[in-house]
PDB file of C-alpha atoms and ligand atoms in Angstrom:
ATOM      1  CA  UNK D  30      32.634 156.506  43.206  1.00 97.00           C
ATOM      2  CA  UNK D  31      34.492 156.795  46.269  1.00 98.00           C
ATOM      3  CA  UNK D  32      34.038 155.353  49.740  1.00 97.00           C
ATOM      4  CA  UNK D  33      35.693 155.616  53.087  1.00 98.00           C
ATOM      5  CA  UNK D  34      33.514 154.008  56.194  1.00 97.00           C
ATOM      6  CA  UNK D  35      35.374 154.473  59.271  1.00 97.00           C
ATOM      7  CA  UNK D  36      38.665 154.712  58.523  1.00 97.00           C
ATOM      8  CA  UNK D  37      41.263 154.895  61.010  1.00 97.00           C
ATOM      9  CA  UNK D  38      44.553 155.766  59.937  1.00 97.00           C
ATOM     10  CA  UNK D  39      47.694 156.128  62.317  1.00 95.00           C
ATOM     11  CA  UNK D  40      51.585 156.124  62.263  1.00 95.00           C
ATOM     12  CA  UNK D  41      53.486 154.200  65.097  1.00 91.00           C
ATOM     13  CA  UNK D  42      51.310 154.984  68.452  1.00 90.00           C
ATOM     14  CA  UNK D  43      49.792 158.159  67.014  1.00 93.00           C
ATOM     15  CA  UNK D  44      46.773 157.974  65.453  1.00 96.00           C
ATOM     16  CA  UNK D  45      46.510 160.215  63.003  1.00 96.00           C
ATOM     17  CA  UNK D  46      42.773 159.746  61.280  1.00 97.00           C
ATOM     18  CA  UNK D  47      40.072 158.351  63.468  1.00 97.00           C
ATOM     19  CA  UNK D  48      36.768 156.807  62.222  1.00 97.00           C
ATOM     20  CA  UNK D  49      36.483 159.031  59.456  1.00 97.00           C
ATOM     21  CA  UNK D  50      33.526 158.324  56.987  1.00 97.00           C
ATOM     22  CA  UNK D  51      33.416 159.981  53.537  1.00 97.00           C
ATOM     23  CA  UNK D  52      31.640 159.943  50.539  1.00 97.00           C
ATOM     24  CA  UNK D  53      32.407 161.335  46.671  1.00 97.00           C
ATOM     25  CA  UNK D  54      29.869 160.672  43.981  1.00 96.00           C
ATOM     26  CA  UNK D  55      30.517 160.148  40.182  1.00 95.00           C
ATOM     27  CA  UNK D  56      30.962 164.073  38.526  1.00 94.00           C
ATOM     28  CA  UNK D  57      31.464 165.443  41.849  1.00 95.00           C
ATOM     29  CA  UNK D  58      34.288 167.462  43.742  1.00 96.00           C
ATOM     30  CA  UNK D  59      34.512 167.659  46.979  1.00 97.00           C
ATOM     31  CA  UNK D  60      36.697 168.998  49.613  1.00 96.00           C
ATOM     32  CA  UNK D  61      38.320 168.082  52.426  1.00 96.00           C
ATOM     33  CA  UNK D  62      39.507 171.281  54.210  1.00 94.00           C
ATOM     34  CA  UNK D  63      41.168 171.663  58.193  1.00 91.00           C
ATOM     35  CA  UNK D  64      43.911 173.251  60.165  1.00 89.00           C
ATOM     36  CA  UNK D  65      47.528 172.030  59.948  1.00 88.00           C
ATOM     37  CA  UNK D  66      47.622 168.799  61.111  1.00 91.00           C
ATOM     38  CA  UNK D  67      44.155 167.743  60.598  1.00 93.00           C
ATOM     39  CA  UNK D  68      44.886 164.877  58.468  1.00 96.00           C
ATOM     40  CA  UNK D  69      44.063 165.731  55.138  1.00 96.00           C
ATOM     41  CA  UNK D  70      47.495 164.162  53.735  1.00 96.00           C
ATOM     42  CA  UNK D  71      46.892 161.069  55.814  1.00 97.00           C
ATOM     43  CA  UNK D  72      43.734 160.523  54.341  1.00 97.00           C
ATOM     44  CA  UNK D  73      44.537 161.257  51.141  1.00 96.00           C
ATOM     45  CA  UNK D  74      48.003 159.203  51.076  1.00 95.00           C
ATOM     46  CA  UNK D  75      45.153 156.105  52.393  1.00 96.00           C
ATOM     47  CA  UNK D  76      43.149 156.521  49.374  1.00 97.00           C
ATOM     48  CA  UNK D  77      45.960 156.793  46.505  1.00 95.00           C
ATOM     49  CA  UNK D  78      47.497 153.749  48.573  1.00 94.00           C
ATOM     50  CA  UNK D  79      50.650 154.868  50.304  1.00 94.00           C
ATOM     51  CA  UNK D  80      49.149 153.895  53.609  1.00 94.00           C
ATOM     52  CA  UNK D  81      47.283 151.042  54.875  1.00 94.00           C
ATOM     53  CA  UNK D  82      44.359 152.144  57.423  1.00 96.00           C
ATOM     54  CA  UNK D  83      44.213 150.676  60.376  1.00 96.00           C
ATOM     55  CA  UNK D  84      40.469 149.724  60.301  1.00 96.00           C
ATOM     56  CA  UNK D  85      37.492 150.563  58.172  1.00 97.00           C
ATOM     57  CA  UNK D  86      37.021 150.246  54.183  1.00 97.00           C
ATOM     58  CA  UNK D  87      37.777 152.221  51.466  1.00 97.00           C
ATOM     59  CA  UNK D  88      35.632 151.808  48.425  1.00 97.00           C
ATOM     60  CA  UNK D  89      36.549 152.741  44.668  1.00 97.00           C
ATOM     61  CA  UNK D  90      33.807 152.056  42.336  1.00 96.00           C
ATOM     62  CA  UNK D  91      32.703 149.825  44.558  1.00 94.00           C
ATOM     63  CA  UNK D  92      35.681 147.558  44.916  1.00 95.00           C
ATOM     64  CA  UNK D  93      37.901 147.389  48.592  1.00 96.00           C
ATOM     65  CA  UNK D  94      40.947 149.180  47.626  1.00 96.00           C
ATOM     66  CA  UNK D  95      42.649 149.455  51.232  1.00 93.00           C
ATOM     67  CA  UNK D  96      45.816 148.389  51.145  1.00 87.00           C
ATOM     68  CA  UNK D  97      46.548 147.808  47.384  1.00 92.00           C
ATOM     69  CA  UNK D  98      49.592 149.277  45.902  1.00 93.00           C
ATOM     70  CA  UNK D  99      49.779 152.827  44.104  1.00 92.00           C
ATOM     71  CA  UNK D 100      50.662 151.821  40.797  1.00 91.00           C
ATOM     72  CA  UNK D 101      47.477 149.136  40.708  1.00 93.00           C
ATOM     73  CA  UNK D 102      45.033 152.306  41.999  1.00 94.00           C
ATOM     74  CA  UNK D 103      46.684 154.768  39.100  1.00 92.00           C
ATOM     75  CA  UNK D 104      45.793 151.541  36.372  1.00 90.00           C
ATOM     76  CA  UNK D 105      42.356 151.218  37.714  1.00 93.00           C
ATOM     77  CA  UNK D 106      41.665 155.288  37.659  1.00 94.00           C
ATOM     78  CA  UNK D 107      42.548 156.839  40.495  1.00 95.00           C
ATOM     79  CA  UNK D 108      45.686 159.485  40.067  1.00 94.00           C
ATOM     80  CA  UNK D 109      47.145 161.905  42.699  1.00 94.00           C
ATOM     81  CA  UNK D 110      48.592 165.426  42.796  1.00 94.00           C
ATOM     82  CA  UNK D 111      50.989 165.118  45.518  1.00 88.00           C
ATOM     83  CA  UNK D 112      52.037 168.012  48.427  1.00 86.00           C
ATOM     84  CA  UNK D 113      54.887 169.760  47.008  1.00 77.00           C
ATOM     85  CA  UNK D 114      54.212 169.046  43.304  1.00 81.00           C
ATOM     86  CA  UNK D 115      56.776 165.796  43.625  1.00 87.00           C
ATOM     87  CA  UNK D 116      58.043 166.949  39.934  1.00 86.00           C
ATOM     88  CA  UNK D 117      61.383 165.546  38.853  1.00 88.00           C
ATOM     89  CA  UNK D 118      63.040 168.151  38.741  1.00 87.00           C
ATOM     90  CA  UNK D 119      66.411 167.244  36.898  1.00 91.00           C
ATOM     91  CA  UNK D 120      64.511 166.175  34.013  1.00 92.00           C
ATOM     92  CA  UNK D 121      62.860 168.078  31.103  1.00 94.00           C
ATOM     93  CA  UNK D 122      59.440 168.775  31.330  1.00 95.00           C
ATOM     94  CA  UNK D 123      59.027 166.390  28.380  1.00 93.00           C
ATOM     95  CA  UNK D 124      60.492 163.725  30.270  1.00 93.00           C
ATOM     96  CA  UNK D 125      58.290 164.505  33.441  1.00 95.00           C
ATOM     97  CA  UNK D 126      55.234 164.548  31.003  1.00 94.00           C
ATOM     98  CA  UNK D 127      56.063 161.443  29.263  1.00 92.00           C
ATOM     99  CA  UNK D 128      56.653 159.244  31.957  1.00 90.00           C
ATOM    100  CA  UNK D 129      53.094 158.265  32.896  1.00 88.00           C
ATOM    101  CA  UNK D 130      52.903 157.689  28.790  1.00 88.00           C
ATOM    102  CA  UNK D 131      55.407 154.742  29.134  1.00 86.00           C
ATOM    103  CA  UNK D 132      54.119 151.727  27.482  1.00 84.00           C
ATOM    104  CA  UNK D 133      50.844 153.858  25.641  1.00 87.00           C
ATOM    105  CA  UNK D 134      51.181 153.481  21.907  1.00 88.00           C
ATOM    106  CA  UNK D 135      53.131 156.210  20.179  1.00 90.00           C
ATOM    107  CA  UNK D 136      49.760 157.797  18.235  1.00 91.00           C
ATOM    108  CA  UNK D 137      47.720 157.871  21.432  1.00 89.00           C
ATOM    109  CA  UNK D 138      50.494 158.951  23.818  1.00 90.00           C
ATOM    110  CA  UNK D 139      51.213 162.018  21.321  1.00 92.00           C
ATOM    111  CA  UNK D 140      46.976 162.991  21.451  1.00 93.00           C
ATOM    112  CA  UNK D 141      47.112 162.316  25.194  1.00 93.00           C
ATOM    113  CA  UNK D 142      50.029 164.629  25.698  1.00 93.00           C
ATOM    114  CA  UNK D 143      48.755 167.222  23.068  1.00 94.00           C
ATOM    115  CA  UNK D 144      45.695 167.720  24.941  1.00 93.00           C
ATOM    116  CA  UNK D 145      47.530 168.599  28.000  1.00 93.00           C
ATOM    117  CA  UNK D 146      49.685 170.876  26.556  1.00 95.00           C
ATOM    118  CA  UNK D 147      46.809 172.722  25.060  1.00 92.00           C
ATOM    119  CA  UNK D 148      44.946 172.651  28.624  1.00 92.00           C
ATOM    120  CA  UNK D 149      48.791 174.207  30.055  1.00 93.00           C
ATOM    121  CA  UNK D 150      50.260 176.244  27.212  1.00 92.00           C
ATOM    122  CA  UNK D 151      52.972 177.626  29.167  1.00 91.00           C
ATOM    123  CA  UNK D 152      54.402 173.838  29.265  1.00 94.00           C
ATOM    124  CA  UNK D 153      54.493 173.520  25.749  1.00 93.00           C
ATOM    125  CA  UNK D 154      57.115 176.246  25.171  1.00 90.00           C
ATOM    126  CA  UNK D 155      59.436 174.726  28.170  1.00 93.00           C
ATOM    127  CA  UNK D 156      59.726 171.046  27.143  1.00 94.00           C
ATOM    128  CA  UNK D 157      62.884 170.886  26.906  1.00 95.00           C
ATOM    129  CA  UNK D 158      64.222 172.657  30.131  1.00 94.00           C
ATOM    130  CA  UNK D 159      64.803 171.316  33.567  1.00 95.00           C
ATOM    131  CA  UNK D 160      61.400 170.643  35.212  1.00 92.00           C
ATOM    132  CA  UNK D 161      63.204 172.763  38.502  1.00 92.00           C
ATOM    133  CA  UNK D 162      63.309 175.654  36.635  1.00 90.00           C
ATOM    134  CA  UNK D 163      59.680 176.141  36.218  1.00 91.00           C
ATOM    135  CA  UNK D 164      57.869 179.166  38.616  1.00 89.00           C
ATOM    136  CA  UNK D 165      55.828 177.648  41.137  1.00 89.00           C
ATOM    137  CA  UNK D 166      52.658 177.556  39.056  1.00 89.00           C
ATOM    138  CA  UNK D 167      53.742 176.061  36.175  1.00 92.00           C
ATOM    139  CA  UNK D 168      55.128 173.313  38.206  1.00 93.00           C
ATOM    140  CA  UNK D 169      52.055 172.630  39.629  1.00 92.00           C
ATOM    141  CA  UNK D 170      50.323 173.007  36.071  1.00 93.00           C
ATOM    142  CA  UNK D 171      52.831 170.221  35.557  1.00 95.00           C
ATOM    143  CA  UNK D 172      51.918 167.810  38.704  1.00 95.00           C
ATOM    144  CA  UNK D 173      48.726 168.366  37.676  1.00 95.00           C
ATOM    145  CA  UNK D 174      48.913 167.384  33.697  1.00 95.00           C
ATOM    146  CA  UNK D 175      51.163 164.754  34.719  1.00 95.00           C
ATOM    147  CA  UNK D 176      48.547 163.162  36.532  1.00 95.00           C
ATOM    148  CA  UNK D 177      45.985 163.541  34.147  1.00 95.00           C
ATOM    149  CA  UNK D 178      47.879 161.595  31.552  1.00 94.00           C
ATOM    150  CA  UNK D 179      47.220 158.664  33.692  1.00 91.00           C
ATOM    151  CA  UNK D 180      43.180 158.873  32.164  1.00 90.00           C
ATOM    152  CA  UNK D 181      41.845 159.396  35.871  1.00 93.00           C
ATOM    153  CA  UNK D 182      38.028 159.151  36.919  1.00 94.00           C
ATOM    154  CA  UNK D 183      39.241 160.468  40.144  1.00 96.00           C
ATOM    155  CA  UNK D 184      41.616 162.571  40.632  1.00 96.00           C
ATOM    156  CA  UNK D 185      43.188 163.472  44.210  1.00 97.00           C
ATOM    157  CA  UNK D 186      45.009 166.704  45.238  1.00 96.00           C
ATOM    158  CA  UNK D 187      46.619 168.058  47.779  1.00 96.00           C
ATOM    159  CA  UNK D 188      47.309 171.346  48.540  1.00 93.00           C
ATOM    160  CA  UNK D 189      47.752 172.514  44.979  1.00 92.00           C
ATOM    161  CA  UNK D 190      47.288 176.284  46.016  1.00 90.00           C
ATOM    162  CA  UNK D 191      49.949 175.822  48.591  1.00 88.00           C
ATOM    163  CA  UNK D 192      52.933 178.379  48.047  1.00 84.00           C
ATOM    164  CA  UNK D 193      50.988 179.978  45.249  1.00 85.00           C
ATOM    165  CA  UNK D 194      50.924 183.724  44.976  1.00 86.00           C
ATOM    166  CA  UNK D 195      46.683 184.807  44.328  1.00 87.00           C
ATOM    167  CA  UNK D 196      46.360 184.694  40.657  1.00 88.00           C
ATOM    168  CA  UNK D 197      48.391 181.831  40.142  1.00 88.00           C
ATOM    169  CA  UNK D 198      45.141 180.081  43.304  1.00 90.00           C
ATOM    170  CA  UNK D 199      42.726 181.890  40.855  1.00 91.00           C
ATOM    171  CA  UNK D 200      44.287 179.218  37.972  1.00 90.00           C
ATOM    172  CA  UNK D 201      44.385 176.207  39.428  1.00 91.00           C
ATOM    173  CA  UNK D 202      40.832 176.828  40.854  1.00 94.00           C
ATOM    174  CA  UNK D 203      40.045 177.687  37.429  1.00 93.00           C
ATOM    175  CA  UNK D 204      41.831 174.539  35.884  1.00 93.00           C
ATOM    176  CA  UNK D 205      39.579 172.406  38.661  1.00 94.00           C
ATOM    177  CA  UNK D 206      36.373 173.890  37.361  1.00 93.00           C
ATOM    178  CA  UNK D 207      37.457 173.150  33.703  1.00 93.00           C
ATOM    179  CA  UNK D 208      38.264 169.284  34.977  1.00 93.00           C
ATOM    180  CA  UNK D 209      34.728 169.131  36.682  1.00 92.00           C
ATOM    181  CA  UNK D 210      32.832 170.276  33.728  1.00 91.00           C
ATOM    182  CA  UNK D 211      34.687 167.515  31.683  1.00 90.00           C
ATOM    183  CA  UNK D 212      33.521 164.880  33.796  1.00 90.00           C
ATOM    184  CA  UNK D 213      36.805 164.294  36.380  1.00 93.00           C
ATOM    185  CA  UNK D 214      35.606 163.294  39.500  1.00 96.00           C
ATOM    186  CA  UNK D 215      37.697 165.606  42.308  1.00 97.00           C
ATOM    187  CA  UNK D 216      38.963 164.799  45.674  1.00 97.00           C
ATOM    188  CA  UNK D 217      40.608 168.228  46.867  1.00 96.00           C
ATOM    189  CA  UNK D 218      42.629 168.292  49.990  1.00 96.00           C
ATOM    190  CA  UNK D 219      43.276 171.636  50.948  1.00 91.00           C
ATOM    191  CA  UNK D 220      44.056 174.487  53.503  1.00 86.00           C
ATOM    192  CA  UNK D 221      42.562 177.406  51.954  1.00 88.00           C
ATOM    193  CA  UNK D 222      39.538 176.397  53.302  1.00 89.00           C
ATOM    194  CA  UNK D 223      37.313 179.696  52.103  1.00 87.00           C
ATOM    195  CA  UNK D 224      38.401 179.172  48.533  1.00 90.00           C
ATOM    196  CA  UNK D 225      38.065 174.735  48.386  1.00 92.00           C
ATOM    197  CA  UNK D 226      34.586 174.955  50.103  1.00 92.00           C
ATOM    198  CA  UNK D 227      33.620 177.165  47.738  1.00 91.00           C
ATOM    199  CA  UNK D 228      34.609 175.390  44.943  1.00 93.00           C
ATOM    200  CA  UNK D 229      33.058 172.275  45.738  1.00 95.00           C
ATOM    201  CA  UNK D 230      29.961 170.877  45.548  1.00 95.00           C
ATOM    202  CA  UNK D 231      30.228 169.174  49.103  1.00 95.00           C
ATOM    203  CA  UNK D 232      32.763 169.726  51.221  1.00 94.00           C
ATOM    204  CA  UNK D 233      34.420 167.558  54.880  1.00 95.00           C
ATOM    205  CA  UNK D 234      35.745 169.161  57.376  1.00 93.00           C
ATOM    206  CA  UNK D 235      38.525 167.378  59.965  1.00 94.00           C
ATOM    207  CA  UNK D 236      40.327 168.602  62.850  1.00 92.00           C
ATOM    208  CA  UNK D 237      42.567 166.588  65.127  1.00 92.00           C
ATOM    209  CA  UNK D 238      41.672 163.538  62.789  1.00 95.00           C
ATOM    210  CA  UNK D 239      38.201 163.393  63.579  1.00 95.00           C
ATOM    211  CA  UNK D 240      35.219 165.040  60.663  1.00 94.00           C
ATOM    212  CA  UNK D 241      33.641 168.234  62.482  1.00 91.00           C
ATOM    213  CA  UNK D 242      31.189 168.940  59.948  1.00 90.00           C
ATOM    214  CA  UNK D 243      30.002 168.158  56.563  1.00 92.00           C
ATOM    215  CA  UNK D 244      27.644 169.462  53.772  1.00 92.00           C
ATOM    216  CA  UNK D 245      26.836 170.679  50.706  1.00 91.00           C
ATOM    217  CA  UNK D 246      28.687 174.680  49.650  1.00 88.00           C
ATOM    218  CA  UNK D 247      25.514 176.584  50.851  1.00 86.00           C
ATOM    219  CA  UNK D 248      25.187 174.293  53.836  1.00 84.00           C
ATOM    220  CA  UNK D 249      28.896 175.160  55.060  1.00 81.00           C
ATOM    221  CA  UNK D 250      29.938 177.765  52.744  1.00 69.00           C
ATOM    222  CA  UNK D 251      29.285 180.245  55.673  1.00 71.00           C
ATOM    223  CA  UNK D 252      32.361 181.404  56.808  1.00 66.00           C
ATOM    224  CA  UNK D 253      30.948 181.836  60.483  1.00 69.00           C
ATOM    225  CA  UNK D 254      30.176 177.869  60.485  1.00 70.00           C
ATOM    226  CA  UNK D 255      33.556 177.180  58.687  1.00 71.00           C
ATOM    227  CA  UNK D 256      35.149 179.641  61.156  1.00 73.00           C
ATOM    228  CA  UNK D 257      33.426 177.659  64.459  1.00 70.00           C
ATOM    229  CA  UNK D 258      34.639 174.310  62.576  1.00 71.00           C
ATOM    230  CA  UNK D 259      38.359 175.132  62.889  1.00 70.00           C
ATOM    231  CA  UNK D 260      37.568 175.970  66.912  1.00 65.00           C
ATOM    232  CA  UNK D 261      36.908 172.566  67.575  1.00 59.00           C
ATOM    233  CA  UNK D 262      34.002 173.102  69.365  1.00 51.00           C
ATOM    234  CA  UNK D 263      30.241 171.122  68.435  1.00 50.00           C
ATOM    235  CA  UNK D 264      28.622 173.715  70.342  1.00 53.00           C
ATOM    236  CA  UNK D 265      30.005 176.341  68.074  1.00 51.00           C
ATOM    237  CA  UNK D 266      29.194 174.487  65.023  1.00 53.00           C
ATOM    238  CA  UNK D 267      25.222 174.154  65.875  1.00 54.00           C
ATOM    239  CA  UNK D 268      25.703 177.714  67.045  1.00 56.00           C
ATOM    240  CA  UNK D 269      27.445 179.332  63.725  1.00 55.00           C
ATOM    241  CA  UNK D 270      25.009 176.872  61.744  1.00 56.00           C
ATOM    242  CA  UNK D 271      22.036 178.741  63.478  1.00 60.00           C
ATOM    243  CA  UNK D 272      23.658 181.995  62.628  1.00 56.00           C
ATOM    244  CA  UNK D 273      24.413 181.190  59.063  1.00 56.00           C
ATOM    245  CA  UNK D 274      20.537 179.818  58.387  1.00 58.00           C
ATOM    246  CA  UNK D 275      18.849 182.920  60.455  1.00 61.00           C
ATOM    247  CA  UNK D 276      21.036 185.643  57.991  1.00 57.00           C
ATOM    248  CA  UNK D 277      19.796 183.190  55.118  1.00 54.00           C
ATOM    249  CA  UNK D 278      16.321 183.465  56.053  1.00 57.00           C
ATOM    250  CA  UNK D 279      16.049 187.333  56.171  1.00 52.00           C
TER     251      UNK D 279
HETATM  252  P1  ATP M  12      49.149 169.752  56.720  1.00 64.66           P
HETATM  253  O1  ATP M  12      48.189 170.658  56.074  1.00 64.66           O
HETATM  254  O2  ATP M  12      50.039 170.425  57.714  1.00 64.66           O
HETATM  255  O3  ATP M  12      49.882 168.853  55.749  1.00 64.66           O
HETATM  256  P2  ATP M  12      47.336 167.590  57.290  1.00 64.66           P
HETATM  257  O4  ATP M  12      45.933 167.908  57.642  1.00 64.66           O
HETATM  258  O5  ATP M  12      47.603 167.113  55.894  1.00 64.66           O
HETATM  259  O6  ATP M  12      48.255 168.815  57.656  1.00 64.66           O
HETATM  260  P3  ATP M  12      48.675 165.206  58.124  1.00 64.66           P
HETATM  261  O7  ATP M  12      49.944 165.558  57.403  1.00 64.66           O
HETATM  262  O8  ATP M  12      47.832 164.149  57.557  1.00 64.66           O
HETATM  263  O9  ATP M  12      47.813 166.507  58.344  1.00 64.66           O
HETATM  264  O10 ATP M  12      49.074 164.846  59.626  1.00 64.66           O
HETATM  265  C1  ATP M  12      48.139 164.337  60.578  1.00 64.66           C
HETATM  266  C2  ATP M  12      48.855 163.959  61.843  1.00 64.66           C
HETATM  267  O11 ATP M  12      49.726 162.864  61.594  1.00 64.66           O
HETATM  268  C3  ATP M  12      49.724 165.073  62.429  1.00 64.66           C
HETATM  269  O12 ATP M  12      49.634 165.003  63.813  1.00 64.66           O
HETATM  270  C4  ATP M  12      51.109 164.712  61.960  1.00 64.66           C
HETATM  271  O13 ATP M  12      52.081 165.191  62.859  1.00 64.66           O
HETATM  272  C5  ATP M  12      51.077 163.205  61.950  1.00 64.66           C
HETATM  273  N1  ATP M  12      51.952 162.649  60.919  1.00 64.66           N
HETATM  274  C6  ATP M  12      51.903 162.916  59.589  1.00 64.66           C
HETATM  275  N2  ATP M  12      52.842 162.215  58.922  1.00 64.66           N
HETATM  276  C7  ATP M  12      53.513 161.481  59.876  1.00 64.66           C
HETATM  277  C8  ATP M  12      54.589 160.551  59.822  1.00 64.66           C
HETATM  278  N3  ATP M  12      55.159 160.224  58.668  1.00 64.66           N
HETATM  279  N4  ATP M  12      54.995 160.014  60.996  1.00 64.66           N
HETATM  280  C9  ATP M  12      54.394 160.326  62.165  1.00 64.66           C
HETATM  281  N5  ATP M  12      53.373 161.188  62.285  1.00 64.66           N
HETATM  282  C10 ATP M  12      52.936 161.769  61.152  1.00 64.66           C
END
């Protein structure tokens, strides 16, 4: 479904993302986890179109999508969860919730927008207040219905756990399991590493811009290889992969 082969991705003289290839298959989710810095937004911001890579291809469906504006990507299936939930905040909830309805006829806007507010009850009671005055969860239960009502067959996120006291990480993992099971293909950025890899079915990881390993959850899901992947070193990658398949084996 999606595609990146060799992507390079920088700002100014920095380069931010170097010759990163990635793959995410129809019904999958996958995860693309490192420390602060890695990249993960960069990437991300490449595929939902807010940057323009420097060099390499990014696939959607099998169509070259570098470089072609947001609004075109959301129309053609592809929706993102921004960092820091990006609600507007000054207006309602309804108003937040209806604006990606704009234009959808008036029967099907009211199903579409029904169905998210069963998936998110606690939205349906606030409608009418500020957006801002949501807790942290609900506004990201609100990013995150907001961008379903664009009818994504991917859908990008990034960081959603980010700020999020533990039960609140327990929901939205539990909301990305429910989206899985109904089909939505998931790109999940993330820096809770232990809790994305294990969600995923395959999962990238980048540090300094550059992918350090890659694999499917039991492949990587060790946290002694996931540990040696934040270090940086190959050495300690082959080394913690050892490890990880010798304690499998016995
Ligand atoms: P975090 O989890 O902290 O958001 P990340 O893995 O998402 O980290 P990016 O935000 O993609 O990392 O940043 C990758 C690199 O690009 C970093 O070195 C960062 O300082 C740099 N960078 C990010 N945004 C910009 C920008 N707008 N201008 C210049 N450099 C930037």
């Amino acid at each position: 479904m999606l595609e990146l082969d060799g992507i390079t991705i920088g700002y100014g003289k920095t380069t931010a993302v170097e010759n990163l290839t990635l793959r995410v298959e129809q019904g999958e989710a996958v995860s693309l986890v490192g420390p602060n810095g890695a990249g993960k937004t960069t990437t991300l911001s490449a595929v939902a179109g807010l940057l323009r890579p420097r060099s390499g291809a990014i696939r959607f469906e099998g169509r070259e999508i570098a470089g072609e504006p947001p609004e075109r990507l959301v129309r053609s299936g592809l929706a993102l969860v921004p960092e820091g939930r990006q609600i507007f905040a000054t207006l309602t909830v309804g108003e937040n919730l209806r604006l990606p309805l704009a234009g959808t006829p008036k029967a099907e806007a009211a199903t579409a927008l029904a169905r998210q507010l069963d998936r998110f009850p606690a939205l349906a009671g606030r409608l009418d207040d500020p957006a801002g005055g949501l807790s942290g969860g609900q506004q990201q239960q609100l990013a995150i219905a907001r961008a379903l009502l664009c009818s994504p067959r991917l859908l990008l996120l990034d960081e959603p756990s980010l700020g999020l006291a533990p039960l609140l990480v327990d929901a939205v993992f539990q909301t990305l399991a429910e989206l899985r099971d109904e089909g939505v293909t998931v790109l999940l950025v993330e820096q809770n590493a232990v809790r994305a890899v294990e969600f995923a079915d395959r999962s990238y990881v980048i540090n300094a811009g550059r992918l350090v390993l890659s694999g499917s959850r039991e492949e990587i899901g060790h946290r002694e290889t996931l540990a040696a992947s934040y270090l940086g070193s190959t050495t300690a990658i082959a080394d913690a992969a050892e490890v990880d398949r010798k304690e499998g084996d016995s």
